[in-house]
Coordinates of N, CA and C in Angstrom, one line a residue:
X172 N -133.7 -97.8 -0.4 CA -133.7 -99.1 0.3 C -132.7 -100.1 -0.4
X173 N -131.7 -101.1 0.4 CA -130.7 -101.9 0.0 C -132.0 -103.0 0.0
X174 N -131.7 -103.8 -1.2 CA -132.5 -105.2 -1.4 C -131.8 -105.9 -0.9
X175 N -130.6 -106.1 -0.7 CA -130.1 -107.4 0.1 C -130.3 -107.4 1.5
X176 N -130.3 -106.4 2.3 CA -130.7 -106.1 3.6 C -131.9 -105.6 3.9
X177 N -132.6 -105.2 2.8 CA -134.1 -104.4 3.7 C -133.5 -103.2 4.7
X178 N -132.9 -102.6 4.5 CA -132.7 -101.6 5.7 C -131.7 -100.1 4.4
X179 N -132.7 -99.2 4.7 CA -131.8 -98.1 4.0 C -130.5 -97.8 4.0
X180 N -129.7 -96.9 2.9 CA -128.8 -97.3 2.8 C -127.4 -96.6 3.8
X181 N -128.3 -95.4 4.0 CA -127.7 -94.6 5.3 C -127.5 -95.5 6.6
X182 N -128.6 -96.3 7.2 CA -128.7 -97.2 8.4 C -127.7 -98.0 8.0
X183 N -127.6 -98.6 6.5 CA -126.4 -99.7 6.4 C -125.1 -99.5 6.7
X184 N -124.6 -98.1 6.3 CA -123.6 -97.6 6.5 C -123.6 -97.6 8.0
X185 N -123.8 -96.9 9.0 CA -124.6 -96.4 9.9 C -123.6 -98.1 10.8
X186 N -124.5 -99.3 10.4 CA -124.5 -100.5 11.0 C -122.7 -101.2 10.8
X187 N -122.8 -101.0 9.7 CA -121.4 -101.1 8.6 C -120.3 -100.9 9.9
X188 N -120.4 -99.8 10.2 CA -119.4 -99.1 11.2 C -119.1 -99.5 12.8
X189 N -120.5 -100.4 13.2 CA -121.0 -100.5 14.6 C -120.4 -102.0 14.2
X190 N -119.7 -102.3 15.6 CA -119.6 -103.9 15.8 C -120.9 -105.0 15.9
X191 N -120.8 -106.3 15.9 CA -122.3 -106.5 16.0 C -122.4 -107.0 17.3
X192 N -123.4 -106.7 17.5 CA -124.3 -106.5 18.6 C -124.8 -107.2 18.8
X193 N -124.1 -108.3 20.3 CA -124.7 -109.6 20.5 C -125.8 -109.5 21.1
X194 N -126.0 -108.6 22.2 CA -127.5 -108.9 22.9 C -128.7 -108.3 21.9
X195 N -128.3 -107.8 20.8 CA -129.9 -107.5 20.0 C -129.5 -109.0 19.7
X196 N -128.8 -109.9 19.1 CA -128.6 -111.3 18.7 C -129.4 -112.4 20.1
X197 N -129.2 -112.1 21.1 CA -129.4 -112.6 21.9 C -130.7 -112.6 22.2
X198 N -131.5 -111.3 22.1 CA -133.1 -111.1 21.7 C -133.5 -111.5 21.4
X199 N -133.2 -112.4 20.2 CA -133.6 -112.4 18.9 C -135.4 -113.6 19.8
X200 N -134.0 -115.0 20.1 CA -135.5 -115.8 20.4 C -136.6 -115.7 21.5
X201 N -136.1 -114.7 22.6 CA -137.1 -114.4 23.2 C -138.4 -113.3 22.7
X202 N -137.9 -112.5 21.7 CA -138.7 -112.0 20.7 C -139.7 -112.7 20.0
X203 N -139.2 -113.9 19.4 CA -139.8 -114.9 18.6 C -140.8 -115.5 19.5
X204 N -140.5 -115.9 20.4 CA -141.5 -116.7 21.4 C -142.6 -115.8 21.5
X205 N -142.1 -114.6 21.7 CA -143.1 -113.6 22.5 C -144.2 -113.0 21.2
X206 N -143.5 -112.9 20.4 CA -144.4 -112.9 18.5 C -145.5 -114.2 18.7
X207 N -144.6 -115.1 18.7 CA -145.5 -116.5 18.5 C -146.7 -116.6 19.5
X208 N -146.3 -116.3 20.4 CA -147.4 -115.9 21.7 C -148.5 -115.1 21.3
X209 N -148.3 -113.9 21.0 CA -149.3 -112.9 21.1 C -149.8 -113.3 19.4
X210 N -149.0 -114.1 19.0 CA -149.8 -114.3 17.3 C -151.0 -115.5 17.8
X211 N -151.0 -116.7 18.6 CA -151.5 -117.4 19.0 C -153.1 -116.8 19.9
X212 N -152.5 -115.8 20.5 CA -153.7 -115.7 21.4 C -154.4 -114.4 20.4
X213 N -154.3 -113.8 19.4 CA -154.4 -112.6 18.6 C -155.7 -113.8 17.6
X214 N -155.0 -115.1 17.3 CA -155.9 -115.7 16.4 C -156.6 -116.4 16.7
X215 N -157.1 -116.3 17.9 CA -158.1 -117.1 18.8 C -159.1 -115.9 19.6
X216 N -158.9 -114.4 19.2 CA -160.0 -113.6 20.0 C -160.7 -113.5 18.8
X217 N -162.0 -112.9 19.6 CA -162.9 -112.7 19.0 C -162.6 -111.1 18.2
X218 N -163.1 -111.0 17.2 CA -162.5 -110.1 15.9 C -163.5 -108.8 16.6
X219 N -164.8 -108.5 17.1 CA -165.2 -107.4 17.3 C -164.8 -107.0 18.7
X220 N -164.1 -108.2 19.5 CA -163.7 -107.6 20.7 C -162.0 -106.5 20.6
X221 N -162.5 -105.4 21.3 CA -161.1 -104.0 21.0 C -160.1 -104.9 21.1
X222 N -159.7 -105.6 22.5 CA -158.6 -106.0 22.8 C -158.2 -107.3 21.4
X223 N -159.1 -107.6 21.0 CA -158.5 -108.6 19.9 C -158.0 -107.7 19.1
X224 N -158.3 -106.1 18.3 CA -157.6 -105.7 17.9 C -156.3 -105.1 18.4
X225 N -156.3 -104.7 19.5 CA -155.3 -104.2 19.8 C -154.0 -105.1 20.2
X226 N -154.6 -106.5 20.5 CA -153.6 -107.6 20.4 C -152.9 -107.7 18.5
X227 N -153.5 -107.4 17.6 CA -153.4 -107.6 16.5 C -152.5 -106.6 15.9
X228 N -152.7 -105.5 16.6 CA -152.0 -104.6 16.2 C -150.2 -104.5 16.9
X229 N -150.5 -105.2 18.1 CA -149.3 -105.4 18.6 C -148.2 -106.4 18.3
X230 N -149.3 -107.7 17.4 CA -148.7 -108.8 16.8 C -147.4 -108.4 15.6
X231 N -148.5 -107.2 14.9 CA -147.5 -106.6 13.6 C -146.3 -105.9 14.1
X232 N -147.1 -104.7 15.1 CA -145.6 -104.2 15.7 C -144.3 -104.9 16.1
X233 N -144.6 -105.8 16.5 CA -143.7 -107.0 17.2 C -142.7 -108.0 15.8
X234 N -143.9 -108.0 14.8 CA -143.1 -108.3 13.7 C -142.3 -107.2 13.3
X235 N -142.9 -106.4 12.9 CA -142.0 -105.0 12.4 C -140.7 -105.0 13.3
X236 N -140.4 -105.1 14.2 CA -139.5 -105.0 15.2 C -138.5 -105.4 14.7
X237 N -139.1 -107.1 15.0 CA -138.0 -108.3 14.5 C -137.5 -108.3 13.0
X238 N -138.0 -107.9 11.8 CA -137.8 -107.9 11.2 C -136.6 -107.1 11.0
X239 N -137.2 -105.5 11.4 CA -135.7 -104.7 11.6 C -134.7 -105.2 12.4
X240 N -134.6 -106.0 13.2 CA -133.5 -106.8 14.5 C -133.0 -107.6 13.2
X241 N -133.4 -108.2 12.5 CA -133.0 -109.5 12.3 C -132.2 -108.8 10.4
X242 N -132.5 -107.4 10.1 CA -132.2 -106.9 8.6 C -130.7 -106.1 9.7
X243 N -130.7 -105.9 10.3 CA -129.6 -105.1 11.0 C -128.8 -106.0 11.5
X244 N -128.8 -107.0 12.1 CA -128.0 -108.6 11.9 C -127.5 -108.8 11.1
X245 N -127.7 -109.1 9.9 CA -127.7 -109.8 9.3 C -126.1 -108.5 8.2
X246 N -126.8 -106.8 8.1 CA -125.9 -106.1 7.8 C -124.8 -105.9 8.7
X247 N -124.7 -106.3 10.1 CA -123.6 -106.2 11.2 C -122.7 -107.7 10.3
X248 N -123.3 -108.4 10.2 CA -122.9 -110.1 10.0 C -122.0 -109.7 8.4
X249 N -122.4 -109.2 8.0 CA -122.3 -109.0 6.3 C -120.8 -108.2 6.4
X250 N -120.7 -107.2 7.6 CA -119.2 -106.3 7.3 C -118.3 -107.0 8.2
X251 N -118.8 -108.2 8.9 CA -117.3 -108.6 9.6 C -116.5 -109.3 8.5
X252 N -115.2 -109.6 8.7 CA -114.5 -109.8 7.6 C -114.3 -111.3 7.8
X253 N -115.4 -112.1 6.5 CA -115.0 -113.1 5.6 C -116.4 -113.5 7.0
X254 N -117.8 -112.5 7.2 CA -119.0 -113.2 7.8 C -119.9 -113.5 6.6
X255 N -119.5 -113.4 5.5 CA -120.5 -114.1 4.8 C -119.9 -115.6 4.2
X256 N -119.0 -115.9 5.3 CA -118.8 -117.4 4.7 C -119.3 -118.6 5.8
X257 N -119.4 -119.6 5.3 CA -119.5 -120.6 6.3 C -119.0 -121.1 7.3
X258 N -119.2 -122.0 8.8 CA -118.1 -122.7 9.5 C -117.3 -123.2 8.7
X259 N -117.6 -124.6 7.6 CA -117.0 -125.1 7.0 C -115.5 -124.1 5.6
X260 N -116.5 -122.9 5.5 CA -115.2 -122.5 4.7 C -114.4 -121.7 5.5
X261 N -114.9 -121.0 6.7 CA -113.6 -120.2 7.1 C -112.8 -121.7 7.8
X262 N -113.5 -122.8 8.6 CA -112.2 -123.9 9.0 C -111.1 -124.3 7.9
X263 N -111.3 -124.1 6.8 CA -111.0 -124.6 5.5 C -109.6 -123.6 5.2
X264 N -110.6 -122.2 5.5 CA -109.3 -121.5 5.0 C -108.2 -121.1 6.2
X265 N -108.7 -121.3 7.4 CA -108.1 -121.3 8.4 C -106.9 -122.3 8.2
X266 N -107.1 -123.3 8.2 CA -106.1 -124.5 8.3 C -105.1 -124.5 6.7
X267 N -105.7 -123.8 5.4 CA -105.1 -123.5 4.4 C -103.7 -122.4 5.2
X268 N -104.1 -121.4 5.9 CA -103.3 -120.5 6.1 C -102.2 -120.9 7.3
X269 N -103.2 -121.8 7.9 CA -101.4 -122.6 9.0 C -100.7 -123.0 8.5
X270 N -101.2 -124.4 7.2 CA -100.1 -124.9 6.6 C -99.3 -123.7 5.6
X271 N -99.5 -122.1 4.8 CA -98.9 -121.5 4.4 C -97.7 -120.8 5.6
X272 N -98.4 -120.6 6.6 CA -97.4 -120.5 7.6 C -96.5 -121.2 8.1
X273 N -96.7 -123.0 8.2 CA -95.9 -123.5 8.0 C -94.8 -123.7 7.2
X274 N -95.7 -123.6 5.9 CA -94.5 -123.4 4.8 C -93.2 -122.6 4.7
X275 N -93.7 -120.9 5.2 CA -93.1 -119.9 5.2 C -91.9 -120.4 6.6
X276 N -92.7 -120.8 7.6 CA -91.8 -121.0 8.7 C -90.2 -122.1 8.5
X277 N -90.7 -122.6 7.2 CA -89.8 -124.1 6.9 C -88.9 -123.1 6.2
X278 N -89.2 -122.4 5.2 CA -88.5 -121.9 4.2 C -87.2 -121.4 4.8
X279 N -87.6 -120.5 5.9 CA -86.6 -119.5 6.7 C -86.2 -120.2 7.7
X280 N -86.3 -121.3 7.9 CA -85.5 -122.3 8.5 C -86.1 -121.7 10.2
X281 N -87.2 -121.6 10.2 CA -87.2 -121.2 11.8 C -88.2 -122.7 12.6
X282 N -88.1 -122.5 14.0 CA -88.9 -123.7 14.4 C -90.4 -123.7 14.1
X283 N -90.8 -124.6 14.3 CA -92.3 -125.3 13.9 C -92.7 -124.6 14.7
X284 N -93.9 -123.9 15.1 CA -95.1 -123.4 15.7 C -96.2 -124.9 16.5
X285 N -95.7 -125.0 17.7 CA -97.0 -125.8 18.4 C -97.7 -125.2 18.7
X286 N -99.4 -126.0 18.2 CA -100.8 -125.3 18.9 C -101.1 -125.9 20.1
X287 N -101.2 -125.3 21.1 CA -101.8 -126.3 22.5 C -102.9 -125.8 22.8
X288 N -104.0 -125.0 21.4 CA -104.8 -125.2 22.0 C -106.0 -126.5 20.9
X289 N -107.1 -126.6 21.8 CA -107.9 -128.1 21.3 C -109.0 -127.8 20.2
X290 N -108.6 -128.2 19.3 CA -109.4 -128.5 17.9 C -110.7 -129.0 18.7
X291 N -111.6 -128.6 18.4 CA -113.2 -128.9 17.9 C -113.7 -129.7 17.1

């Protein structure tokens, strides 16, 4: 088992390889609602009634799920290159590497590079 991800180390590899996968990302909160749901009505039946257990049991499954959805995320997120950084540091290093480009572009005497497309 990888401690940084919860997910063994074969599956990591396994994930490592696989691009990430927006509609398991896309699950994610209708999952959550649907957890939250059956946790809500799971802690309001009565405890000798079956179906209260069997709601209970479906509550964990449902966690177990997400849990794995969200440890396999998070190892897809981990192998894109420079996804463990922030908005703020990849904008940072992004605009570090225009003006290196600009640099380089000055040095060799070639023309300026215009962006036409719109900053954020």
């Amino acid at each position: 088992m990888n401690n940084s991800t919860g997910l063994p180390q074969q599956q990591q590899q396994q994930q490592q390889r696989q691009p990430f996968n927006g509609s398991l990302a896309a699950s994610l909160l209708p999952s959550l609602v649907q957890l939250a749901n059956h946790s809500a009505l799971a802690s309001h039946a009565n405890e000798n009634d079956p179906d209260a257990r069997t709601g209970k049991l479906e509550v964990g499954k449902q966690a177990t799920q997400l849990r794995t959805a969200l440890a396999s995320l998070k190892a897809q997120a981990q192998a894109i290159p420079a996804g463990h950084l922030g908005l703020d540091d990849q904008e940072f290093l992004i605009e570090k590497l225009e003006q290196e480009l600009e640099n380089k572009r000055f040095a060799f005497g070639l023309p300026r590079l215009v962006c036409v497309c719109a900053k954020t």
